[in-house]
mmCIF file with all atom_site columns, C-alpha atoms in Angstrom:
data_model
loop_
_atom_site.group_PDB
_atom_site.id
_atom_site.type_symbol
_atom_site.label_atom_id
_atom_site.label_alt_id
_atom_site.label_comp_id
_atom_site.label_asym_id
_atom_site.label_entity_id
_atom_site.label_seq_id
_atom_site.pdbx_PDB_ins_code
_atom_site.Cartn_x
_atom_site.Cartn_y
_atom_site.Cartn_z
_atom_site.occupancy
_atom_site.B_iso_or_equiv
_atom_site.pdbx_formal_charge
_atom_site.auth_seq_id
_atom_site.auth_comp_id
_atom_site.auth_asym_id
_atom_site.auth_atom_id
_atom_site.pdbx_PDB_model_num
ATOM 1   C CA . MET A 1 1   ? -10.921 102.024 47.370 1.00 0.00 ? 1   MET A CA 1
ATOM 2   C CA . TRP A 1 2   ? -11.346 100.344 43.993 1.00 0.00 ? 2   TRP A CA 1
ATOM 3   C CA . ASP A 1 3   ? -13.462 97.663  45.595 1.00 0.00 ? 3   ASP A CA 1
ATOM 4   C CA . TYR A 1 4   ? -15.720 100.314 47.127 1.00 0.00 ? 4   TYR A CA 1
ATOM 5   C CA . LEU A 1 5   ? -16.101 102.128 43.803 1.00 0.00 ? 5   LEU A CA 1
ATOM 6   C CA . GLN A 1 6   ? -16.958 98.843  42.059 1.00 0.00 ? 6   GLN A CA 1
ATOM 7   C CA . HIS A 1 7   ? -19.871 98.300  44.444 1.00 0.00 ? 7   HIS A CA 1
ATOM 8   C CA . LEU A 1 8   ? -21.500 101.744 44.753 1.00 0.00 ? 8   LEU A CA 1
ATOM 9   C CA . SER A 1 9   ? -25.152 101.335 45.615 1.00 0.00 ? 9   SER A CA 1
ATOM 10  C CA . PHE A 1 10  ? -28.064 103.677 45.196 1.00 0.00 ? 10  PHE A CA 1
ATOM 11  C CA . TRP A 1 11  ? -27.870 104.372 48.963 1.00 0.00 ? 11  TRP A CA 1
ATOM 12  C CA . ASP A 1 12  ? -24.432 105.916 48.494 1.00 0.00 ? 12  ASP A CA 1
ATOM 13  C CA . TRP A 1 13  ? -25.718 108.291 45.826 1.00 0.00 ? 13  TRP A CA 1
ATOM 14  C CA . LEU A 1 14  ? -28.819 109.217 47.806 1.00 0.00 ? 14  LEU A CA 1
ATOM 15  C CA . ALA A 1 15  ? -26.663 109.902 50.870 1.00 0.00 ? 15  ALA A CA 1
ATOM 16  C CA . VAL A 1 16  ? -24.311 112.136 48.851 1.00 0.00 ? 16  VAL A CA 1
ATOM 17  C CA . GLY A 1 17  ? -27.282 113.931 47.289 1.00 0.00 ? 17  GLY A CA 1
ATOM 18  C CA . THR A 1 18  ? -28.889 114.467 50.702 1.00 0.00 ? 18  THR A CA 1
ATOM 19  C CA . LEU A 1 19  ? -25.630 115.723 52.187 1.00 0.00 ? 19  LEU A CA 1
ATOM 20  C CA . LEU A 1 20  ? -25.176 118.206 49.321 1.00 0.00 ? 20  LEU A CA 1
ATOM 21  C CA . LEU A 1 21  ? -28.745 119.463 49.669 1.00 0.00 ? 21  LEU A CA 1
ATOM 22  C CA . ILE A 1 22  ? -28.264 119.920 53.421 1.00 0.00 ? 22  ILE A CA 1
ATOM 23  C CA . LEU A 1 23  ? -25.064 121.875 52.779 1.00 0.00 ? 23  LEU A CA 1
ATOM 24  C CA . GLU A 1 24  ? -26.976 123.983 50.247 1.00 0.00 ? 24  GLU A CA 1
ATOM 25  C CA . VAL A 1 25  ? -29.408 125.017 52.979 1.00 0.00 ? 25  VAL A CA 1
ATOM 26  C CA . PHE A 1 26  ? -26.499 126.569 54.881 1.00 0.00 ? 26  PHE A CA 1
ATOM 27  C CA . GLY A 1 27  ? -25.867 129.092 52.121 1.00 0.00 ? 27  GLY A CA 1
ATOM 28  C CA . ALA A 1 28  ? -23.989 127.687 49.145 1.00 0.00 ? 28  ALA A CA 1
ATOM 29  C CA . GLY A 1 29  ? -25.915 130.044 46.869 1.00 0.00 ? 29  GLY A CA 1
ATOM 30  C CA . GLY A 1 30  ? -27.366 127.400 44.550 1.00 0.00 ? 30  GLY A CA 1
ATOM 31  C CA . TYR A 1 31  ? -24.112 125.709 43.583 1.00 0.00 ? 31  TYR A CA 1
ATOM 32  C CA . LEU A 1 32  ? -24.687 122.479 45.482 1.00 0.00 ? 32  LEU A CA 1
ATOM 33  C CA . LEU A 1 33  ? -28.388 122.260 44.643 1.00 0.00 ? 33  LEU A CA 1
ATOM 34  C CA . TRP A 1 34  ? -27.875 120.972 41.123 1.00 0.00 ? 34  TRP A CA 1
ATOM 35  C CA . ILE A 1 35  ? -25.072 118.583 42.078 1.00 0.00 ? 35  ILE A CA 1
ATOM 36  C CA . GLY A 1 36  ? -27.218 117.202 44.906 1.00 0.00 ? 36  GLY A CA 1
ATOM 37  C CA . MET A 1 37  ? -30.171 116.741 42.572 1.00 0.00 ? 37  MET A CA 1
ATOM 38  C CA . ALA A 1 38  ? -27.893 115.041 40.037 1.00 0.00 ? 38  ALA A CA 1
ATOM 39  C CA . ALA A 1 39  ? -26.548 112.691 42.734 1.00 0.00 ? 39  ALA A CA 1
ATOM 40  C CA . ALA A 1 40  ? -30.123 111.767 43.673 1.00 0.00 ? 40  ALA A CA 1
ATOM 41  C CA . ALA A 1 41  ? -30.909 111.111 39.985 1.00 0.00 ? 41  ALA A CA 1
ATOM 42  C CA . VAL A 1 42  ? -27.848 108.865 39.694 1.00 0.00 ? 42  VAL A CA 1
ATOM 43  C CA . GLY A 1 43  ? -29.064 107.082 42.838 1.00 0.00 ? 43  GLY A CA 1
ATOM 44  C CA . ILE A 1 44  ? -32.425 106.439 41.204 1.00 0.00 ? 44  ILE A CA 1
ATOM 45  C CA . LEU A 1 45  ? -30.735 105.151 38.039 1.00 0.00 ? 45  LEU A CA 1
ATOM 46  C CA . THR A 1 46  ? -28.463 102.937 40.121 1.00 0.00 ? 46  THR A CA 1
ATOM 47  C CA . TYR A 1 47  ? -31.543 101.521 41.869 1.00 0.00 ? 47  TYR A CA 1
ATOM 48  C CA . LEU A 1 48  ? -33.199 100.800 38.518 1.00 0.00 ? 48  LEU A CA 1
ATOM 49  C CA . PHE A 1 49  ? -29.996 99.496  36.884 1.00 0.00 ? 49  PHE A CA 1
ATOM 50  C CA . PRO A 1 50  ? -27.767 98.071  39.648 1.00 0.00 ? 50  PRO A CA 1
ATOM 51  C CA . ALA A 1 51  ? -25.130 96.841  37.169 1.00 0.00 ? 51  ALA A CA 1
ATOM 52  C CA . LEU A 1 52  ? -24.119 100.366 36.066 1.00 0.00 ? 52  LEU A CA 1
ATOM 53  C CA . PRO A 1 53  ? -20.323 100.640 36.150 1.00 0.00 ? 53  PRO A CA 1
ATOM 54  C CA . TRP A 1 54  ? -18.945 103.180 38.623 1.00 0.00 ? 54  TRP A CA 1
ATOM 55  C CA . ALA A 1 55  ? -17.249 105.187 35.857 1.00 0.00 ? 55  ALA A CA 1
ATOM 56  C CA . LEU A 1 56  ? -20.582 105.603 34.076 1.00 0.00 ? 56  LEU A CA 1
ATOM 57  C CA . GLN A 1 57  ? -22.208 106.633 37.367 1.00 0.00 ? 57  GLN A CA 1
ATOM 58  C CA . PHE A 1 58  ? -19.676 109.437 37.825 1.00 0.00 ? 58  PHE A CA 1
ATOM 59  C CA . LEU A 1 59  ? -20.038 110.441 34.183 1.00 0.00 ? 59  LEU A CA 1
ATOM 60  C CA . LEU A 1 60  ? -23.815 110.638 34.648 1.00 0.00 ? 60  LEU A CA 1
ATOM 61  C CA . LEU A 1 61  ? -23.322 112.721 37.804 1.00 0.00 ? 61  LEU A CA 1
ATOM 62  C CA . GLY A 1 62  ? -21.282 115.269 35.856 1.00 0.00 ? 62  GLY A CA 1
ATOM 63  C CA . LEU A 1 63  ? -23.652 115.256 32.907 1.00 0.00 ? 63  LEU A CA 1
ATOM 64  C CA . PHE A 1 64  ? -26.772 115.650 35.061 1.00 0.00 ? 64  PHE A CA 1
ATOM 65  C CA . SER A 1 65  ? -25.136 118.403 37.137 1.00 0.00 ? 65  SER A CA 1
ATOM 66  C CA . VAL A 1 66  ? -24.190 120.495 34.120 1.00 0.00 ? 66  VAL A CA 1
ATOM 67  C CA . LEU A 1 67  ? -27.442 119.784 32.288 1.00 0.00 ? 67  LEU A CA 1
ATOM 68  C CA . SER A 1 68  ? -29.672 120.721 35.222 1.00 0.00 ? 68  SER A CA 1
ATOM 69  C CA . ALA A 1 69  ? -27.699 123.905 35.953 1.00 0.00 ? 69  ALA A CA 1
ATOM 70  C CA . VAL A 1 70  ? -27.769 125.018 32.303 1.00 0.00 ? 70  VAL A CA 1
ATOM 71  C CA . LEU A 1 71  ? -31.485 124.302 31.943 1.00 0.00 ? 71  LEU A CA 1
ATOM 72  C CA . TRP A 1 72  ? -32.257 126.243 35.127 1.00 0.00 ? 72  TRP A CA 1
ATOM 73  C CA . TRP A 1 73  ? -30.047 129.121 34.007 1.00 0.00 ? 73  TRP A CA 1
ATOM 74  C CA . ARG A 1 74  ? -31.834 129.281 30.619 1.00 0.00 ? 74  ARG A CA 1
ATOM 75  C CA . ARG A 1 75  ? -35.238 129.164 32.312 1.00 0.00 ? 75  ARG A CA 1
ATOM 76  C CA . GLN A 1 76  ? -34.297 132.006 34.653 1.00 0.00 ? 76  GLN A CA 1
ATOM 77  C CA . ARG A 1 77  ? -33.090 134.151 31.746 1.00 0.00 ? 77  ARG A CA 1
ATOM 78  C CA . THR A 1 78  ? -36.300 133.684 29.758 1.00 0.00 ? 78  THR A CA 1
ATOM 79  C CA . ALA A 1 79  ? -38.512 134.200 32.830 1.00 0.00 ? 79  ALA A CA 1
ATOM 80  C CA . ALA A 1 80  ? -36.890 137.523 33.786 1.00 0.00 ? 80  ALA A CA 1
ATOM 81  C CA . LYS A 1 81  ? -39.228 140.452 33.156 1.00 0.00 ? 81  LYS A CA 1
ATOM 82  C CA . PRO A 1 82  ? -38.388 144.123 33.299 1.00 0.00 ? 82  PRO A CA 1
ATOM 83  C CA . SER A 1 83  ? -39.678 145.763 36.448 1.00 0.00 ? 83  SER A CA 1
ATOM 84  C CA . ASP A 1 84  ? -42.845 147.869 36.303 1.00 0.00 ? 84  ASP A CA 1
ATOM 85  C CA . GLN A 1 85  ? -41.118 150.149 38.853 1.00 0.00 ? 85  GLN A CA 1
ATOM 86  C CA . PRO A 1 86  ? -37.565 150.625 37.550 1.00 0.00 ? 86  PRO A CA 1
ATOM 87  C CA . GLY A 1 87  ? -36.671 153.325 40.085 1.00 0.00 ? 87  GLY A CA 1
ATOM 88  C CA . LEU A 1 88  ? -37.827 151.320 43.097 1.00 0.00 ? 88  LEU A CA 1
ATOM 89  C CA . ASN A 1 89  ? -34.365 150.799 44.598 1.00 0.00 ? 89  ASN A CA 1
ATOM 90  C CA . ASP A 1 90  ? -32.948 154.068 43.292 1.00 0.00 ? 90  ASP A CA 1
ATOM 91  C CA . ARG A 1 91  ? -34.351 156.464 45.875 1.00 0.00 ? 91  ARG A CA 1
ATOM 92  C CA . GLY A 1 92  ? -32.608 159.583 44.617 1.00 0.00 ? 92  GLY A CA 1
ATOM 93  C CA . SER A 1 93  ? -33.999 159.300 41.092 1.00 0.00 ? 93  SER A CA 1
ATOM 94  C CA . GLU A 1 94  ? -37.411 160.502 42.299 1.00 0.00 ? 94  GLU A CA 1
ATOM 95  C CA . LEU A 1 95  ? -35.799 163.764 43.423 1.00 0.00 ? 95  LEU A CA 1
ATOM 96  C CA . LEU A 1 96  ? -34.328 164.679 40.028 1.00 0.00 ? 96  LEU A CA 1
ATOM 97  C CA . GLY A 1 97  ? -35.705 167.974 38.737 1.00 0.00 ? 97  GLY A CA 1
ATOM 98  C CA . ARG A 1 98  ? -37.315 168.949 42.053 1.00 0.00 ? 98  ARG A CA 1
ATOM 99  C CA . GLN A 1 99  ? -36.438 172.062 44.043 1.00 0.00 ? 99  GLN A CA 1
ATOM 100 C CA . PHE A 1 100 ? -35.528 172.119 47.726 1.00 0.00 ? 100 PHE A CA 1
ATOM 101 C CA . VAL A 1 101 ? -34.305 174.546 50.370 1.00 0.00 ? 101 VAL A CA 1
ATOM 102 C CA . LEU A 1 102 ? -30.774 173.934 51.622 1.00 0.00 ? 102 LEU A CA 1
ATOM 103 C CA . HIS A 1 103 ? -30.885 172.584 55.163 1.00 0.00 ? 103 HIS A CA 1
ATOM 104 C CA . GLU A 1 104 ? -27.130 173.089 55.580 1.00 0.00 ? 104 GLU A CA 1
ATOM 105 C CA . GLY A 1 105 ? -25.338 175.506 53.295 1.00 0.00 ? 105 GLY A CA 1
ATOM 106 C CA . ILE A 1 106 ? -22.990 174.188 50.629 1.00 0.00 ? 106 ILE A CA 1
ATOM 107 C CA . SER A 1 107 ? -19.424 174.838 51.740 1.00 0.00 ? 107 SER A CA 1
ATOM 108 C CA . GLY A 1 108 ? -16.455 173.311 49.956 1.00 0.00 ? 108 GLY A CA 1
ATOM 109 C CA . GLY A 1 109 ? -18.813 171.719 47.466 1.00 0.00 ? 109 GLY A CA 1
ATOM 110 C CA . ARG A 1 110 ? -20.906 169.783 50.052 1.00 0.00 ? 110 ARG A CA 1
ATOM 111 C CA . GLY A 1 111 ? -24.124 170.530 51.891 1.00 0.00 ? 111 GLY A CA 1
ATOM 112 C CA . LYS A 1 112 ? -27.485 168.969 52.824 1.00 0.00 ? 112 LYS A CA 1
ATOM 113 C CA . ILE A 1 113 ? -31.100 169.264 51.801 1.00 0.00 ? 113 ILE A CA 1
ATOM 114 C CA . LYS A 1 114 ? -34.154 167.923 53.579 1.00 0.00 ? 114 LYS A CA 1
ATOM 115 C CA . ALA A 1 115 ? -36.441 165.879 51.309 1.00 0.00 ? 115 ALA A CA 1
ATOM 116 C CA . GLY A 1 116 ? -39.454 164.573 53.165 1.00 0.00 ? 116 GLY A CA 1
ATOM 117 C CA . ASP A 1 117 ? -38.129 163.183 56.441 1.00 0.00 ? 117 ASP A CA 1
ATOM 118 C CA . SER A 1 118 ? -34.611 162.476 55.121 1.00 0.00 ? 118 SER A CA 1
ATOM 119 C CA . LEU A 1 119 ? -31.460 164.533 54.886 1.00 0.00 ? 119 LEU A CA 1
ATOM 120 C CA . TRP A 1 120 ? -29.559 164.131 51.625 1.00 0.00 ? 120 TRP A CA 1
ATOM 121 C CA . LEU A 1 121 ? -25.931 165.002 51.014 1.00 0.00 ? 121 LEU A CA 1
ATOM 122 C CA . VAL A 1 122 ? -25.598 167.354 48.046 1.00 0.00 ? 122 VAL A CA 1
ATOM 123 C CA . SER A 1 123 ? -22.746 168.720 45.989 1.00 0.00 ? 123 SER A CA 1
ATOM 124 C CA . GLY A 1 124 ? -22.728 171.916 44.018 1.00 0.00 ? 124 GLY A CA 1
ATOM 125 C CA . PRO A 1 125 ? -21.612 175.538 44.092 1.00 0.00 ? 125 PRO A CA 1
ATOM 126 C CA . ASP A 1 126 ? -21.185 177.172 47.499 1.00 0.00 ? 126 ASP A CA 1
ATOM 127 C CA . LEU A 1 127 ? -24.531 178.547 48.688 1.00 0.00 ? 127 LEU A CA 1
ATOM 128 C CA . PRO A 1 128 ? -25.812 179.627 52.115 1.00 0.00 ? 128 PRO A CA 1
ATOM 129 C CA . ALA A 1 129 ? -28.402 177.641 54.109 1.00 0.00 ? 129 ALA A CA 1
ATOM 130 C CA . GLY A 1 130 ? -31.961 178.539 53.102 1.00 0.00 ? 130 GLY A CA 1
ATOM 131 C CA . SER A 1 131 ? -31.103 178.937 49.383 1.00 0.00 ? 131 SER A CA 1
ATOM 132 C CA . ARG A 1 132 ? -33.331 177.197 46.865 1.00 0.00 ? 132 ARG A CA 1
ATOM 133 C CA . VAL A 1 133 ? -31.593 174.522 44.805 1.00 0.00 ? 133 VAL A CA 1
ATOM 134 C CA . LYS A 1 134 ? -32.652 172.192 42.017 1.00 0.00 ? 134 LYS A CA 1
ATOM 135 C CA . VAL A 1 135 ? -31.511 168.545 41.902 1.00 0.00 ? 135 VAL A CA 1
ATOM 136 C CA . VAL A 1 136 ? -29.847 167.943 38.527 1.00 0.00 ? 136 VAL A CA 1
ATOM 137 C CA . GLY A 1 137 ? -28.059 164.607 39.026 1.00 0.00 ? 137 GLY A CA 1
ATOM 138 C CA . GLN A 1 138 ? -27.166 161.765 41.315 1.00 0.00 ? 138 GLN A CA 1
ATOM 139 C CA . GLU A 1 139 ? -24.045 159.733 42.083 1.00 0.00 ? 139 GLU A CA 1
ATOM 140 C CA . GLY A 1 140 ? -25.041 156.999 44.530 1.00 0.00 ? 140 GLY A CA 1
ATOM 141 C CA . VAL A 1 141 ? -26.309 158.777 47.658 1.00 0.00 ? 141 VAL A CA 1
ATOM 142 C CA . LEU A 1 142 ? -24.861 162.148 46.639 1.00 0.00 ? 142 LEU A CA 1
ATOM 143 C CA . LEU A 1 143 ? -27.238 164.498 44.823 1.00 0.00 ? 143 LEU A CA 1
ATOM 144 C CA . LYS A 1 144 ? -25.877 167.127 42.460 1.00 0.00 ? 144 LYS A CA 1
ATOM 145 C CA . VAL A 1 145 ? -27.607 170.482 42.736 1.00 0.00 ? 145 VAL A CA 1
ATOM 146 C CA . GLU A 1 146 ? -27.474 173.907 41.219 1.00 0.00 ? 146 GLU A CA 1
ATOM 147 C CA . ALA A 1 147 ? -28.985 177.198 42.314 1.00 0.00 ? 147 ALA A CA 1
ATOM 148 C CA . ALA A 1 148 ? -32.686 177.350 41.403 1.00 0.00 ? 148 ALA A CA 1
ATOM 149 C CA . ALA A 1 149 ? -33.802 180.185 39.179 1.00 0.00 ? 149 ALA A CA 1
#
């Protein structure tokens, strides 16, 4: 084992880097990307400087892995922009303040309204079907309603 470590070539590092990048394709979520890129960088350095000791090669692998991940993380944080459509994935927020007719009466605190082509589960005071209600809040997919004036 020690003999193998003493004679690591650039092919070994490129093979490890390629293997890590292939594994990344199968869904590692970005964790193996930076280590694979770092292994490829160490392979290039080992090609340019074949006398690099194996301990320094592993130290460079760790340093390059952490450095590349931190730089990418910082770039992603500075590149993030607030959305021009903040309610895009919050479908119920567009219903707040609007009035609807109860599709199914509220019994035991739960009922349904029809908004567009969708039925929404609502909570509020017991009311019969056909009553007008106003959406006053939202908890996930449950809309809070009160009797409309």
